[in-house]
Tab-separated table of C-alpha atoms in Angstrom:
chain	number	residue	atom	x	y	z
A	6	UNK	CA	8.323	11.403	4.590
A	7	UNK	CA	6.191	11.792	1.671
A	8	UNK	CA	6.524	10.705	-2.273
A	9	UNK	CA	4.874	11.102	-5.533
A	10	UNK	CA	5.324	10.510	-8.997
A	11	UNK	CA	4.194	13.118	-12.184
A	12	UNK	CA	2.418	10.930	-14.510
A	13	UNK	CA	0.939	12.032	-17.466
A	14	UNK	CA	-1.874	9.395	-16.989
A	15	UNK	CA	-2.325	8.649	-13.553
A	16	UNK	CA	-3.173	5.613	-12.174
A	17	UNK	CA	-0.806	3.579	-14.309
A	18	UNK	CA	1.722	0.654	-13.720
A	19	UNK	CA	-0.337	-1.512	-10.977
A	20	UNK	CA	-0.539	1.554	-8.918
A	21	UNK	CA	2.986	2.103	-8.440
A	22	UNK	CA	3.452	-1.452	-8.068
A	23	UNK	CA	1.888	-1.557	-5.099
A	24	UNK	CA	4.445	0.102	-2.990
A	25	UNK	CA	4.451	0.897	0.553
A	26	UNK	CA	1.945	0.782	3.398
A	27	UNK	CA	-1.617	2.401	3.770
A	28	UNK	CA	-0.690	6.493	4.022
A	29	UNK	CA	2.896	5.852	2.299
A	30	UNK	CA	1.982	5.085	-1.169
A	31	UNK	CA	2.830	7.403	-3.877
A	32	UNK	CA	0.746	10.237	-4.245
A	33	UNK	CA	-0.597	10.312	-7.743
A	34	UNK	CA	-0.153	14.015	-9.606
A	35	UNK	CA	-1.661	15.143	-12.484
A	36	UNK	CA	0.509	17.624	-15.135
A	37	UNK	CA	-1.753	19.262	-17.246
A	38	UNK	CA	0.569	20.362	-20.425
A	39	UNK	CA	-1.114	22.809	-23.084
A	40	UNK	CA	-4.338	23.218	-21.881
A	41	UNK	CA	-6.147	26.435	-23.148
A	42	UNK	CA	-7.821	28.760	-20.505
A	43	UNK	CA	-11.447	27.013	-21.819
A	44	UNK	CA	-10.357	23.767	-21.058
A	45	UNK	CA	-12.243	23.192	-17.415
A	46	UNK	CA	-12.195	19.135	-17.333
A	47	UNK	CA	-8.320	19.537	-17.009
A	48	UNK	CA	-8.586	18.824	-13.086
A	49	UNK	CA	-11.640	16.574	-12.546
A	50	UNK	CA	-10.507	14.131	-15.253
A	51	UNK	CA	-8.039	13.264	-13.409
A	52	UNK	CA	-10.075	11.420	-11.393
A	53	UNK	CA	-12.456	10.583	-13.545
A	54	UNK	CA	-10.351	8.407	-15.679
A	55	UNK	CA	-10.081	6.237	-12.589
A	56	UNK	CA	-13.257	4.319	-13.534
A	57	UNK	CA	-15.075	6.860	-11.390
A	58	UNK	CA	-12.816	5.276	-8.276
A	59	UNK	CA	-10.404	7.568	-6.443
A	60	UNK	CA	-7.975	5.638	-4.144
A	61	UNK	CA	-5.459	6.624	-1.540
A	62	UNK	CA	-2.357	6.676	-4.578
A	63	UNK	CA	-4.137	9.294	-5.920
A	64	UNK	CA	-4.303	12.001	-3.430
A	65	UNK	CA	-3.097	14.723	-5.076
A	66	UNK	CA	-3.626	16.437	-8.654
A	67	UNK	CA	-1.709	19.118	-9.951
A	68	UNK	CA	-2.027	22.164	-12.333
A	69	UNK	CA	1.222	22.668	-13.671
A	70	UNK	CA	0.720	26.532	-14.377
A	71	UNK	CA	-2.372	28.814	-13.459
A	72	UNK	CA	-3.731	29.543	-17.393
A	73	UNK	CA	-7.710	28.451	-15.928
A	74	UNK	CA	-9.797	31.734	-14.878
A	75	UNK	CA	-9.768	30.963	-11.139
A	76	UNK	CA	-13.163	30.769	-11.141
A	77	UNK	CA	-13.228	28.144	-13.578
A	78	UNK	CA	-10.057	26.737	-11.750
A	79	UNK	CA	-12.075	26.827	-8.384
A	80	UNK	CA	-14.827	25.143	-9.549
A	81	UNK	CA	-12.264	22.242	-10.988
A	82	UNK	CA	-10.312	21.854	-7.851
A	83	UNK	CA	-14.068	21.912	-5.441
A	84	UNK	CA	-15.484	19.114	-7.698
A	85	UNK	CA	-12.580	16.895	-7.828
A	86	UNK	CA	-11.954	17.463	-3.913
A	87	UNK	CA	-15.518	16.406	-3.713
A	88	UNK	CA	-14.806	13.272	-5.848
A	89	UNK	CA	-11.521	12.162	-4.130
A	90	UNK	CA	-13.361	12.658	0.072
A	91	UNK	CA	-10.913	15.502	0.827
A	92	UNK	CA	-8.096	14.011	-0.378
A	93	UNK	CA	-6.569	16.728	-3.095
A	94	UNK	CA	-3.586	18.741	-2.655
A	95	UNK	CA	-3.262	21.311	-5.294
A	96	UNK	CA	-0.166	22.128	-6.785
A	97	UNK	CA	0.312	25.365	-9.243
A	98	UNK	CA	3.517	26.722	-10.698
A	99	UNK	CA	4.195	29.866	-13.018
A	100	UNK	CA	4.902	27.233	-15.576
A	101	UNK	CA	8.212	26.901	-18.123
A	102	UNK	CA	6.989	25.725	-21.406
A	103	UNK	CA	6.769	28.902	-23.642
A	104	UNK	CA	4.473	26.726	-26.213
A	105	UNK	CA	2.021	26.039	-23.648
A	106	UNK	CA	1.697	29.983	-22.768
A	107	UNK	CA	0.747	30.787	-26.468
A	108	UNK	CA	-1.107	27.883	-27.372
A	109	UNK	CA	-3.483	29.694	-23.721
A	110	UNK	CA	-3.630	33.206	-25.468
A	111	UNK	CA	-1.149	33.840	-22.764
A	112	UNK	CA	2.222	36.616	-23.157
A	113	UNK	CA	5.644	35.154	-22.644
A	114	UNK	CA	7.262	35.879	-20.606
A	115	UNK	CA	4.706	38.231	-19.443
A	116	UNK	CA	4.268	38.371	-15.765
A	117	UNK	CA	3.451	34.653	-15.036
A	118	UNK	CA	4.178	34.732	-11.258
A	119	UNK	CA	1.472	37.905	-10.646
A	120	UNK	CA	-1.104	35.893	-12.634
A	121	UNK	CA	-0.099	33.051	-9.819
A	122	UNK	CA	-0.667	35.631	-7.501
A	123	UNK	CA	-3.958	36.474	-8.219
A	124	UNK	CA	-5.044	33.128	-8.880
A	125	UNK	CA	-4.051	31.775	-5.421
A	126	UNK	CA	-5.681	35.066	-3.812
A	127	UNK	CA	-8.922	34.432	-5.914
A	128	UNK	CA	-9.036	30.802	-4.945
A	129	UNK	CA	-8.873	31.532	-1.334
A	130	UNK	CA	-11.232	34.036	-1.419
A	131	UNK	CA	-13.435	31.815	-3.377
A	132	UNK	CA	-13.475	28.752	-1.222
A	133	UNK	CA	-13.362	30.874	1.803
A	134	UNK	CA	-17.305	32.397	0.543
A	135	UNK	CA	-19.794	30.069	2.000
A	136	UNK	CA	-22.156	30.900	-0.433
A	137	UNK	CA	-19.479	30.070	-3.381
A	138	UNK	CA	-20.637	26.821	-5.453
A	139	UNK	CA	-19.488	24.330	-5.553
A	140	UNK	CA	-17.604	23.890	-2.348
A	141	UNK	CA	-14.422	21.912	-1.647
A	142	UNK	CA	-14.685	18.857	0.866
A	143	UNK	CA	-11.890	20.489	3.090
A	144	UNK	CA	-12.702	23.747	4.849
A	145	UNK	CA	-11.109	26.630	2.715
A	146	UNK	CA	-10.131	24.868	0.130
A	147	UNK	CA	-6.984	22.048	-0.393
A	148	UNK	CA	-4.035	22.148	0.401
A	149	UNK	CA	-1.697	24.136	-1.676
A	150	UNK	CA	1.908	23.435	-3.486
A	151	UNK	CA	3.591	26.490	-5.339
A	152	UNK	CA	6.743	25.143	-7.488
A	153	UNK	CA	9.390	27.269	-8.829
A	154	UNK	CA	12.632	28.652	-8.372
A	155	UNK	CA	13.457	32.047	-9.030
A	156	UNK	CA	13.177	34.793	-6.199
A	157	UNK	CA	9.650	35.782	-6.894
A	158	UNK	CA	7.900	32.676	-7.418
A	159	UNK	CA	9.695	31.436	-3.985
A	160	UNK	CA	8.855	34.584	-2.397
A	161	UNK	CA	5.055	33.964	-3.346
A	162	UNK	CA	5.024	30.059	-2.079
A	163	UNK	CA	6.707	31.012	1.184
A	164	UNK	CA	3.744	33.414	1.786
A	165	UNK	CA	0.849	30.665	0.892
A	166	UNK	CA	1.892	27.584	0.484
A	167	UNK	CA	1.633	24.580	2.461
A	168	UNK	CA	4.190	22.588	0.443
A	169	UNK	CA	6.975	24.581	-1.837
A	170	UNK	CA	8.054	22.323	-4.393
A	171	UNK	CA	11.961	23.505	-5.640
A	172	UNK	CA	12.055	22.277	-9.509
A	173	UNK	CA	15.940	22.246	-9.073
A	174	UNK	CA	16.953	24.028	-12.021
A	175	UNK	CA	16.117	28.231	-13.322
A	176	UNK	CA	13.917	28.791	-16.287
A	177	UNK	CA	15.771	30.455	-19.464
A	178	UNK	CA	14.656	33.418	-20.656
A	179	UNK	CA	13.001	32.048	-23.904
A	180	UNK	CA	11.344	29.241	-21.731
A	181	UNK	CA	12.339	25.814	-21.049
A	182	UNK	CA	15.110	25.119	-18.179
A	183	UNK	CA	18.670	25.404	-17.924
A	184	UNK	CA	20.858	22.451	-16.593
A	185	UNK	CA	20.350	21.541	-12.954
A	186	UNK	CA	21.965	23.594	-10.449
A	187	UNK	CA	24.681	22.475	-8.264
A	188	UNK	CA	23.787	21.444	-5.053
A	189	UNK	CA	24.943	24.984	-3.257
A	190	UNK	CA	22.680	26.603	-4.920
A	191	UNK	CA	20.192	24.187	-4.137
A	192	UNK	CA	20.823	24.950	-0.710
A	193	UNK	CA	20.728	28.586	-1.129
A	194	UNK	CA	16.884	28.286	-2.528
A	195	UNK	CA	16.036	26.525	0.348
A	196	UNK	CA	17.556	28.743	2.859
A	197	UNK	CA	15.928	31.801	0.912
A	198	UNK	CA	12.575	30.106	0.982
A	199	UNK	CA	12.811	28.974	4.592
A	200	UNK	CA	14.211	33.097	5.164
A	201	UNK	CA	10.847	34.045	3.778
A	202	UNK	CA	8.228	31.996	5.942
A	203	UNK	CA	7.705	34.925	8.357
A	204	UNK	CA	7.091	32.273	11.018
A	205	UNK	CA	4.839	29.814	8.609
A	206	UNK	CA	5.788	26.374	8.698
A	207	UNK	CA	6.010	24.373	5.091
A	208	UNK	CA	6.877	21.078	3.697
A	209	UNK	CA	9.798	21.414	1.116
A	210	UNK	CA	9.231	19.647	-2.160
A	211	UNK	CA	12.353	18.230	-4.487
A	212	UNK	CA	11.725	16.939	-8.344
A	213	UNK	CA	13.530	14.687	-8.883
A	214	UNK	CA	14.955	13.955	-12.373
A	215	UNK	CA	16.067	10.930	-12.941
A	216	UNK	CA	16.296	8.014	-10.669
A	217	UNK	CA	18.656	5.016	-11.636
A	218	UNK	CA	19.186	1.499	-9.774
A	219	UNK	CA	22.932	0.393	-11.051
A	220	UNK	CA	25.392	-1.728	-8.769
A	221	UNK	CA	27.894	1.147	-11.320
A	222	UNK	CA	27.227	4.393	-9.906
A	223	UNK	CA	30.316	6.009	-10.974
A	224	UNK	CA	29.047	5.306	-15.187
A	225	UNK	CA	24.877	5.719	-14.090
A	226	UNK	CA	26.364	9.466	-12.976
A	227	UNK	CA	28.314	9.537	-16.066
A	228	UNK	CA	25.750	9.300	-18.321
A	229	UNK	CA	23.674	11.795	-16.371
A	230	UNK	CA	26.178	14.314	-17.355
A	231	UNK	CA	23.255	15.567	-20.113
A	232	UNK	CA	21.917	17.392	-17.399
A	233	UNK	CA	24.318	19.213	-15.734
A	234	UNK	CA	26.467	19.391	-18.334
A	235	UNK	CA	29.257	21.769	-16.529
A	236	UNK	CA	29.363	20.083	-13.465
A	237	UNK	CA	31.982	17.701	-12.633
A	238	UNK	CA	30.796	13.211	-11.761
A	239	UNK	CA	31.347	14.058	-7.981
A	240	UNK	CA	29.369	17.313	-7.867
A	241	UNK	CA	26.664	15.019	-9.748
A	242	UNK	CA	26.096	12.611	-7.616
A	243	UNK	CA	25.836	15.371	-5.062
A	244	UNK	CA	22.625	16.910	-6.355
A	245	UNK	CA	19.142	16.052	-4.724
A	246	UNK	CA	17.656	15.985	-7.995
A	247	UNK	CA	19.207	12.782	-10.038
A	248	UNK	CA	18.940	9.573	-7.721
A	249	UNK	CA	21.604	6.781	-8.775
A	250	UNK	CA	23.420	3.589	-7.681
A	251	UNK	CA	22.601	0.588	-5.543
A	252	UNK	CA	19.267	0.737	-3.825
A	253	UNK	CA	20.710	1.489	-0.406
A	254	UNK	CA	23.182	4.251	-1.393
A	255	UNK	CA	19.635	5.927	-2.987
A	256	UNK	CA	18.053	5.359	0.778
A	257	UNK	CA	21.043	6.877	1.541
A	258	UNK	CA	21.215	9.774	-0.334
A	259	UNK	CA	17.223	10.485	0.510
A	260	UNK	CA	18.452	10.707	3.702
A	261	UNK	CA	20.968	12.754	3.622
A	262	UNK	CA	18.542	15.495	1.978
A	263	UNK	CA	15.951	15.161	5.039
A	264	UNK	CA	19.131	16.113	7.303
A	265	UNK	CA	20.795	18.474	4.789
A	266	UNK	CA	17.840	20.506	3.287
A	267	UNK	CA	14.875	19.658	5.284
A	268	UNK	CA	13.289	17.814	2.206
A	269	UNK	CA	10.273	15.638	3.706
A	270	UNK	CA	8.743	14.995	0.553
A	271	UNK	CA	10.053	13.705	-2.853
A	272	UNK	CA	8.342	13.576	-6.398
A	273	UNK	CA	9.829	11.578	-9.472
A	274	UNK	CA	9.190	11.517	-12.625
A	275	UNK	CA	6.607	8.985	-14.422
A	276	UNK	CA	10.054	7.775	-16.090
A	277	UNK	CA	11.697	6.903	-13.127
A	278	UNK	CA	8.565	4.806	-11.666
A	279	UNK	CA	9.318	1.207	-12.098
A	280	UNK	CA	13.154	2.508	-10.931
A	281	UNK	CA	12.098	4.077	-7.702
A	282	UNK	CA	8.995	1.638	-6.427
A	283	UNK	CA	11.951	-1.021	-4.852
A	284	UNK	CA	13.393	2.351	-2.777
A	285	UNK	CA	10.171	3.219	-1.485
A	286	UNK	CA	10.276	-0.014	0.740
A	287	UNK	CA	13.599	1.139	2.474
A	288	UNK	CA	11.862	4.379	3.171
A	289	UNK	CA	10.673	5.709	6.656
């Protein structure tokens, strides 16, 4: 099982505390928020603001939507894959924020997941060009995670992703997201994404929220009511996204997702850090 952490600012916090063994610490990602299209040091900086040193914790750096001309994009992602000795996953999305699209020159809601589309087809075709400069340290390019969860942009990640990353919650129609959904149809994306592989194999992704230690479970849930406001406590504490209670009831509930939903690799947010380093160690 795998498990990473969105941070703003990566390498923060002692590296995750130090958590977990060699090729089990957190996997470092990079959210790029309200970038414009010109912006190219949006991936290599990543590493960069490492002091020029690019550990194990940070293997992977993500784009959090595809506003970069791939070709600008490609040359990012080659240089930093360079930097980090083949170590970079990247991870794109159609993206949420509405104030991000306009401050890129970009429509909303336009047709986000075709620009995806043709940015993941570019990049391949790209990296896959031995005479394309520069080239990536891994052979056609890094691995790639496509986030989302409507139809379309699941539809496009089953085709060419190596790790679909399910956000947990639908994107309103004037941007932003809509409370969590309830943990059927959680398990309706995943069985729509898995109906879609066409024989592929891919890791399944979940975002998780929130993550709170409390020997209270019952009032931690409680107060997570803000985001699923019309769900009941029980059907909280159900959902794969919002971690809560004792330490081993959250190994627990990890768990349960692997043999549930097939989830092999979890992300938190930078908020939840310091919260979820002490699971990690329970972890397998």
């Amino acid at each position: 099982m795998r498990f990473g952490v969105n941070m703003v600012e990566p390498g923060s916090r002692a590296e995750f505390r130090g958590q977990g063994a060699a090729g089990r610490r957190p996997r470092v990602r990079r959210r790029d928020c309200g970038r414009p299209p010109g912006d190219a040091g949006a991936v290599p900086g990543a590493g960069a603001r490492r002091g020029g040193h690019f550990d194990g914790a940070a293997g992977h750096v993500r784009a959090q939507r595809a506003v970069l001309p791939p070709a600008v994009l490609a040359r990012d992602v080659a240089t930093t894959d360079q930097y980090s000795g083949g170590r970079l996953e990247l991870g794109l999305g159609a993206g949420y924020v509405r104030e991000e699209f306009e401050a890129a020159g970009l429509p909303w809601p336009g047709r986000r997941v075709d620009h995806v589309e043709r940015t993941v087809v570019e990049l391949r075709k790209l990296f896959a060009d031995p005479e394309h400069q520069p080239r990536p340290a891994q052979d056609g390019g890094p691995p790639l995670m496509l986030g989302g969860w409507g139809d379309l942009m699941l539809t496009l990640a089953a085709e060419h992703a190596d790790t679909i990353a399910l956000t947990g919650a639908p994107t309103a129609k004037g941007g932003g997201l809509v409370g969590l959904a309830g943990v059927d149809a959680f398990a309706e994306r995943v069985s729509f994404v898995r109906s879609r592989l066409g024989g592929r194999t891919a890791e399944i992704n979940v975002l998780v929220q929130m993550v709170v230690v409390t020997d209270d479970r019952r009032a931690a849930l409680t107060d997570l009511e803000r985001f699923a406001p019309d769900m009941s406590v029980d059907a909280i504490g159900e959902l794969p996204t919002l971690l809560a209670g004792p330490v081993p009831e959250i190994v627990a509930q990890i768990e349960r997702m692997r043999e549930q939903f097939g989830i092999t690799y979890v992300s938190v947010l930078e908020r939840s850090l310091d919260a979820f380093a002490p699971v990690l160690k329970h972890l397998k």
